[in-house]
CSV table of C-alpha atoms and ligand atoms in Angstrom, one decimal:
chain,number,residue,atom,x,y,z
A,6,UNK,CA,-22.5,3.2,-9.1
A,7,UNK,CA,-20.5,5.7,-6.7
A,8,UNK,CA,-18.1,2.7,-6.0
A,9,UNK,CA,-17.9,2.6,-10.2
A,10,UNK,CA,-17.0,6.1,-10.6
A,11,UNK,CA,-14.6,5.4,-7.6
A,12,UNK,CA,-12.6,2.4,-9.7
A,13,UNK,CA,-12.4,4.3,-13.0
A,14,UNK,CA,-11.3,7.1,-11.2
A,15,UNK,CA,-8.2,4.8,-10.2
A,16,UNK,CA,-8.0,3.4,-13.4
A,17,UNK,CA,-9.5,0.0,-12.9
A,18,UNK,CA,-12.1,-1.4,-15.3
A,19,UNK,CA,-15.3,-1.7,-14.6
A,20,UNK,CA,-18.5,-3.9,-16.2
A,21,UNK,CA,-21.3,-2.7,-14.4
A,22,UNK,CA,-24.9,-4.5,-14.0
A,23,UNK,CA,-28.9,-4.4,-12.9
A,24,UNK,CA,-31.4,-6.6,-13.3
A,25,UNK,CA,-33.0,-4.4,-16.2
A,26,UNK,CA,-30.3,-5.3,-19.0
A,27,UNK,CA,-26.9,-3.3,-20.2
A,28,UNK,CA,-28.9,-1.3,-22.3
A,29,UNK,CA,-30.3,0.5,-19.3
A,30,UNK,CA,-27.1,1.4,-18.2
A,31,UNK,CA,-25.4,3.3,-21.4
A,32,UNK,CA,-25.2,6.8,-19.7
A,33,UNK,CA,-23.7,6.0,-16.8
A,34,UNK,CA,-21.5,4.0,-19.0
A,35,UNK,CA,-20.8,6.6,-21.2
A,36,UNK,CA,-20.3,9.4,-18.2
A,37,UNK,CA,-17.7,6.7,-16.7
A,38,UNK,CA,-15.9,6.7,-20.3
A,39,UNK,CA,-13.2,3.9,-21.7
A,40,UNK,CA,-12.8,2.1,-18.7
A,41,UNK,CA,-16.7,0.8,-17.8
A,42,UNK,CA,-19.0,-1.4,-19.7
A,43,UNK,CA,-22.3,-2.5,-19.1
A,44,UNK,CA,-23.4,-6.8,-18.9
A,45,UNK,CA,-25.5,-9.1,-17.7
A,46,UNK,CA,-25.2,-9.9,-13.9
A,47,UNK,CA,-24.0,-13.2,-15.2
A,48,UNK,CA,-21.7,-11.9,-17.5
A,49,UNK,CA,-20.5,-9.0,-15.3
A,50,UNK,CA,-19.7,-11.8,-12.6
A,51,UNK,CA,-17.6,-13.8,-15.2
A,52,UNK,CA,-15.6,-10.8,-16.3
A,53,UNK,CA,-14.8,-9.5,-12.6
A,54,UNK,CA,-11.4,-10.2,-11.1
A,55,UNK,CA,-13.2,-9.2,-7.8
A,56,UNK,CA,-17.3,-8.7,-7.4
A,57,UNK,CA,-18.9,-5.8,-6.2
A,58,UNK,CA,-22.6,-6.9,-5.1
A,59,UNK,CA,-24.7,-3.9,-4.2
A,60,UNK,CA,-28.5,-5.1,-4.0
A,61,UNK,CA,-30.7,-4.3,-2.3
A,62,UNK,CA,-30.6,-7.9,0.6
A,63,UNK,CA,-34.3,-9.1,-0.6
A,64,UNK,CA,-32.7,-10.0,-4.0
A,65,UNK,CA,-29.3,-12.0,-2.7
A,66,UNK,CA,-30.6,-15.2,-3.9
A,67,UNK,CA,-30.4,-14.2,-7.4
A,68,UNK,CA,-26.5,-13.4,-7.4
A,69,UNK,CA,-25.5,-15.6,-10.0
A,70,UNK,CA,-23.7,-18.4,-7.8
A,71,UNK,CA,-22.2,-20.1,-10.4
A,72,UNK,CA,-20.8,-17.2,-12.0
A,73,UNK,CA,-19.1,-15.9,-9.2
A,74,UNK,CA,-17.4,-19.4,-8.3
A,75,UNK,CA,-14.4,-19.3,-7.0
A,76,UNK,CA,-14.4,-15.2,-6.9
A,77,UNK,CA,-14.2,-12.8,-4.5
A,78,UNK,CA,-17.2,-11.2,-3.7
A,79,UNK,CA,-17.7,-8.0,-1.6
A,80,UNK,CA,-21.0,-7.4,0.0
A,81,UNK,CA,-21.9,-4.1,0.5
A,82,UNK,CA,-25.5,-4.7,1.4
A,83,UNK,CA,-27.3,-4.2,4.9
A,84,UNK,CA,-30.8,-5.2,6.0
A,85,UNK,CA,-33.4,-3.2,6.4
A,86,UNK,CA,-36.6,-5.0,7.2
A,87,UNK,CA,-38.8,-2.3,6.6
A,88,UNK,CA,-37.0,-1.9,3.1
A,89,UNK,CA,-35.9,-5.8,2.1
A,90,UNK,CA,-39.1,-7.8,4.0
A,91,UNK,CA,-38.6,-9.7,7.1
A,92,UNK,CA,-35.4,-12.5,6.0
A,93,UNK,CA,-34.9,-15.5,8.4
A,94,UNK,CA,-32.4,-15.7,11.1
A,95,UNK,CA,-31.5,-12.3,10.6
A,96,UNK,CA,-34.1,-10.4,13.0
A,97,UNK,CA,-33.0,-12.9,15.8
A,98,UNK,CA,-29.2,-12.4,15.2
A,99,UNK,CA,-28.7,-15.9,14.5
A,100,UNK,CA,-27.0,-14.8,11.2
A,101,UNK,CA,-25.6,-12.1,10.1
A,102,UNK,CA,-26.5,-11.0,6.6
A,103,UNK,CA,-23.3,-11.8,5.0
A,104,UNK,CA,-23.1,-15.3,6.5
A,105,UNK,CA,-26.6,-15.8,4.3
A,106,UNK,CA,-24.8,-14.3,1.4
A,107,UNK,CA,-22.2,-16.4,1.6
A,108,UNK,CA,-24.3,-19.5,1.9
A,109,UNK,CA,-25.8,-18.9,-1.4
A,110,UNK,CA,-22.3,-18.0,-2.9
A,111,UNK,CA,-20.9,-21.1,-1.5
A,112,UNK,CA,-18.2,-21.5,-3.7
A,113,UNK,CA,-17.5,-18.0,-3.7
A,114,UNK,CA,-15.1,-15.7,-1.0
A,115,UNK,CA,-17.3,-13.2,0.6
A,116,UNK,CA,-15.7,-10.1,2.1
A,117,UNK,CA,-18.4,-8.0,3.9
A,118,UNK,CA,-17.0,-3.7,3.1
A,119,UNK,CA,-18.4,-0.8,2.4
A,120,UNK,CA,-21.7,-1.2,3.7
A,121,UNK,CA,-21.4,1.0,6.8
A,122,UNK,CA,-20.8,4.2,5.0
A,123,UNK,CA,-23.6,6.5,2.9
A,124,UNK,CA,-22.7,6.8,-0.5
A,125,UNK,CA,-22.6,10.6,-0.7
A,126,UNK,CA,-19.5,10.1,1.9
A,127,UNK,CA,-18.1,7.3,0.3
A,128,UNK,CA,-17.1,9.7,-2.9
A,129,UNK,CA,-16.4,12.8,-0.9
A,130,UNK,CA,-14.1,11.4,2.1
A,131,UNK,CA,-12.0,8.8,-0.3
A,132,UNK,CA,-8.2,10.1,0.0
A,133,UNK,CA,-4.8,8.8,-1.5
A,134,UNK,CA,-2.9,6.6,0.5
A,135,UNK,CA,-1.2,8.5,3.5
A,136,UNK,CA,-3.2,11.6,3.3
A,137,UNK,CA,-3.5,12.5,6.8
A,138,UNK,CA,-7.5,13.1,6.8
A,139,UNK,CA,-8.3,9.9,5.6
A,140,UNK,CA,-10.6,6.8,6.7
A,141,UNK,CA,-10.7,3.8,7.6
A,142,UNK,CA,-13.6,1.2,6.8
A,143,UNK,CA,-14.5,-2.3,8.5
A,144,UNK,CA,-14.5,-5.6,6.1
A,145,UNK,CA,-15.0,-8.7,7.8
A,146,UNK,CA,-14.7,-12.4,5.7
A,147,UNK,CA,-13.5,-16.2,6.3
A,148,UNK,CA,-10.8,-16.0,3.6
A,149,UNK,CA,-7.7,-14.1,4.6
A,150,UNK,CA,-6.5,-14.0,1.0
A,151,UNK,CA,-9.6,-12.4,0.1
A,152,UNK,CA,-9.6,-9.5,2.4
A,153,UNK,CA,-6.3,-8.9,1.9
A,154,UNK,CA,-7.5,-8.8,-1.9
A,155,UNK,CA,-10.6,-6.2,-0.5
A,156,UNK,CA,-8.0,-4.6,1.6
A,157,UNK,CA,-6.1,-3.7,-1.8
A,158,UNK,CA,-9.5,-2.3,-3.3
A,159,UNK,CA,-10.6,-0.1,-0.3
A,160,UNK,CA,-6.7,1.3,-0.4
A,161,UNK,CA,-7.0,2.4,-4.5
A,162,UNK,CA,-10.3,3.3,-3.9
A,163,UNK,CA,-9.3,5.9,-0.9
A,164,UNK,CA,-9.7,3.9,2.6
A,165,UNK,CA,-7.7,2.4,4.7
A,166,UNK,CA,-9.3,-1.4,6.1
A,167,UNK,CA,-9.8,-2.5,9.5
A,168,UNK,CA,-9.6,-6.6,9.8
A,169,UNK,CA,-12.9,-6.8,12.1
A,170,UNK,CA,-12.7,-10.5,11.9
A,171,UNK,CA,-15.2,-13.1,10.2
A,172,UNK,CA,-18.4,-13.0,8.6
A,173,UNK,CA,-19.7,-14.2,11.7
A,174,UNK,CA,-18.2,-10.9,13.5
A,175,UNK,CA,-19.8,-8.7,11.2
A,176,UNK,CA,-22.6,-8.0,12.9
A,177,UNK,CA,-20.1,-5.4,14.6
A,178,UNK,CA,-20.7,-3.1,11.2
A,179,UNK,CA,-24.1,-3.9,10.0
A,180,UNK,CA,-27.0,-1.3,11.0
A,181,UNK,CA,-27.3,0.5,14.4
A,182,UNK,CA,-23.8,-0.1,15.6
A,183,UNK,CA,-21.3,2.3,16.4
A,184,UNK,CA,-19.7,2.1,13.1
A,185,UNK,CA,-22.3,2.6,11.0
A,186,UNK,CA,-22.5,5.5,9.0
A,187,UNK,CA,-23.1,8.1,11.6
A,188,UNK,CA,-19.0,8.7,12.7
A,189,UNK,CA,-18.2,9.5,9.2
A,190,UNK,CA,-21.1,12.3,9.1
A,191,UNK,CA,-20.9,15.8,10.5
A,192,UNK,CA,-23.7,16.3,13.3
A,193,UNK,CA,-26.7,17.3,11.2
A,194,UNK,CA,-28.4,21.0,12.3
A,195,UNK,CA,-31.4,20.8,13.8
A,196,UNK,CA,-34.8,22.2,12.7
A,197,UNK,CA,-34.0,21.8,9.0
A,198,UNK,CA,-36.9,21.6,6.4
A,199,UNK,CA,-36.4,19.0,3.9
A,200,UNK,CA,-35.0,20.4,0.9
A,201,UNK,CA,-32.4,22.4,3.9
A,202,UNK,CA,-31.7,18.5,5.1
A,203,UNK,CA,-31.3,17.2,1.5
A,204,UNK,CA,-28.6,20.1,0.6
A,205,UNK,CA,-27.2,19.4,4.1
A,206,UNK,CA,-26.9,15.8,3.0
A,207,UNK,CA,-24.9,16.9,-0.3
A,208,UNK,CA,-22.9,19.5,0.7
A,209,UNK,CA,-21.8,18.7,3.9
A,210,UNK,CA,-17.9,17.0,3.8
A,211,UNK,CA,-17.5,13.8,5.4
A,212,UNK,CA,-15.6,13.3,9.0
A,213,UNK,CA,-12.5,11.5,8.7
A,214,UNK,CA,-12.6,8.2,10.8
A,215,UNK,CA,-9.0,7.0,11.2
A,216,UNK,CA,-7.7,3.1,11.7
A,217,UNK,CA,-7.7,3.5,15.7
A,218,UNK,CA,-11.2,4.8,15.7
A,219,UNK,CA,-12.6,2.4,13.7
A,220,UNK,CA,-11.2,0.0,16.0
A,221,UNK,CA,-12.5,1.5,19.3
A,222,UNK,CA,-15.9,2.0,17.9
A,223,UNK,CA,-16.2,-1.7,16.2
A,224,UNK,CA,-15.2,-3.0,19.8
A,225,UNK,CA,-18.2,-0.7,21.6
A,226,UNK,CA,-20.9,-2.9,19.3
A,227,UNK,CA,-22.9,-5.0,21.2
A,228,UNK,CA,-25.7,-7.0,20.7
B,11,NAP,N1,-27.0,3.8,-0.8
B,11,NAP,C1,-26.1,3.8,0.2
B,11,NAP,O1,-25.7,4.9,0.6
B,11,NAP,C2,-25.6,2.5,0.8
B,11,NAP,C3,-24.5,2.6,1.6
B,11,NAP,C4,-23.9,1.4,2.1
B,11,NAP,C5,-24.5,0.2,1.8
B,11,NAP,N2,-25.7,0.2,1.0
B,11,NAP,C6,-26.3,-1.1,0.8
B,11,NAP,O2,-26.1,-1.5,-0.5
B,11,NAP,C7,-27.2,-2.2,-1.1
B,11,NAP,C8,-27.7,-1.5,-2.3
B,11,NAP,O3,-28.1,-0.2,-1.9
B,11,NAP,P1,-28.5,0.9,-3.0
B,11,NAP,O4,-28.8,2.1,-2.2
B,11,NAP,O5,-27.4,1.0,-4.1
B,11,NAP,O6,-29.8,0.3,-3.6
B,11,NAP,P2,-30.5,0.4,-5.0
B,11,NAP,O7,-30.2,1.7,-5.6
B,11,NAP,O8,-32.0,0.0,-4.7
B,11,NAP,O9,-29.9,-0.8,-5.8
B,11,NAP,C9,-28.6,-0.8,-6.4
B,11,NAP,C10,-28.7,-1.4,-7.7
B,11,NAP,O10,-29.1,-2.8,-7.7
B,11,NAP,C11,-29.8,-3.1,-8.9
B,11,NAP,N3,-30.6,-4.3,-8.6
B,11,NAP,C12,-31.7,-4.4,-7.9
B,11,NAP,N4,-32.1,-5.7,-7.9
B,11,NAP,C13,-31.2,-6.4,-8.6
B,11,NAP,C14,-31.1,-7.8,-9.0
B,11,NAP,N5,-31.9,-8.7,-8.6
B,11,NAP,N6,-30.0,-8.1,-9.8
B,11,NAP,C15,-29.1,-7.2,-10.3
B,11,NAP,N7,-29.2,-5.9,-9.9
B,11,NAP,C16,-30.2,-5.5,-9.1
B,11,NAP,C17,-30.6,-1.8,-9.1
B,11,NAP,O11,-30.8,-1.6,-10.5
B,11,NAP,P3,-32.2,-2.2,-11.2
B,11,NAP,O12,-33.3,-1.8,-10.3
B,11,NAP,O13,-32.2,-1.5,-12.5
B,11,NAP,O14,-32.0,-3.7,-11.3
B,11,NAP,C18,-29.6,-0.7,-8.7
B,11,NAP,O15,-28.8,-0.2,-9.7
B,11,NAP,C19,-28.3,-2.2,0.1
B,11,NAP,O16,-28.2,-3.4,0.8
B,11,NAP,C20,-27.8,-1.1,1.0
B,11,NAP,O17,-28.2,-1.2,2.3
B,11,NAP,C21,-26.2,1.3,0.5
């Protein structure tokens, strides 16, 4: 949704989808105006140049595969066990998440991007090109055509993309690494109550996290 309003913002079109039906979706379609529509997950998939999947990781398997055939897909999602249910050959690091996304979307090109930042920062610290405070964000993928393709999308959006390798390497941004979420956050007060933390959340700006320290912090991850 937050990635929507990002893309209309930079005058891209947008069909958005859920598993509830369009017709759940008409506000936010309407408060996006001309340049967002609402679809099926099948039909949204057909329509999209590039794919935005952003669900929670429990429900992968029911991206529409054959839809999104011979597209490029960005996967935003991270696992949470608690949250998504234990998934298999993910708590031993066998796999990372994307690599299972992009078995199910096999004839699909899976960029893993925007999953390690929170979505509050993701619309507050997005910046034009060459704006001096602004970030950088990991995406990882087999395809090089296809993250240069997500590389074009972070830049309109209002990031700058760090290559961190394959979807193999992308454990180096998935939960609990150096990456994630936390640098682009200001250090949160202590002793807040939590409606103080939930303002905090809102209100506070993001920290910029350039190119070089993206780098050094997505070569600290280890396993
Ligand atoms: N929230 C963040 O700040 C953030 C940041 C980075 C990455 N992520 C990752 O992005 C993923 C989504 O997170 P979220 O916070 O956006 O979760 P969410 O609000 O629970 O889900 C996002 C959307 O997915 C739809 N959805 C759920 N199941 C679906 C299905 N089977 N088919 C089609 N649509 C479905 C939901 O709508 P319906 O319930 O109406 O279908 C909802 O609009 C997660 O893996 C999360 O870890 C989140």
């Amino acid at each position: 949704m937050l990635l929507a309003r990002l893309a209309v913002a930079a005058g891209l079109d947008v069909v958005l989808s859920n598993s509830r039906g369009p017709e759940t979706l008409a506000d936010l379609v309407a408060e996006l105006g001309d340049h967002a529509r609402a679809a099926t997950p099948q039909e949204a998939a057909r329509a999209g140049d590039l794919v935005v999947a952003t669900i929670p990781l429990k429900a992968y398997e029911q991206l529409p595969a054959a839809a999104l055939a011979d597209k490029t897909v960005i996967d935003t999602m991270n696992y949470y066990p608690d949250r998504d249910g234990a998934i298999a050959g993910l708590d031993t690091g066998d796999s990372t998440s994307s690599e299972l996304v992009q078995r199910h979307l096999a004839d699909s090109r899976v960029v893993k991007a925007f999953n390690n930042i929170d979505f509050r920062r993701l619309s507050t610290s997005a910046r034009p090109s060459g704006a001096p405070d602004r970030s950088a964000l990991p995406l990882a993928g087999d395809d090089p055509a296809a993250k240069v393709e997500a590389a074009r999308l972070l830049d309109a959006l209002g990031y700058d993309a760090v290559d961190i390798g394959t979807l193999t390497d992308s454990w180096r941004s998935q939960p609990g690494t150096p990456v994630y979420v936390q640098p682009y956050m200001a250090e949160r007060p202590e002793g807040l109550s939590r409606e103080e933390a939930e303002r905090w959340f809102f209100q506070t700006p993001g920290v910029p996290v350039p190119v070089d320290r993206v780098k050094e912090l997505v070569d600290a991850a280890t396993r």
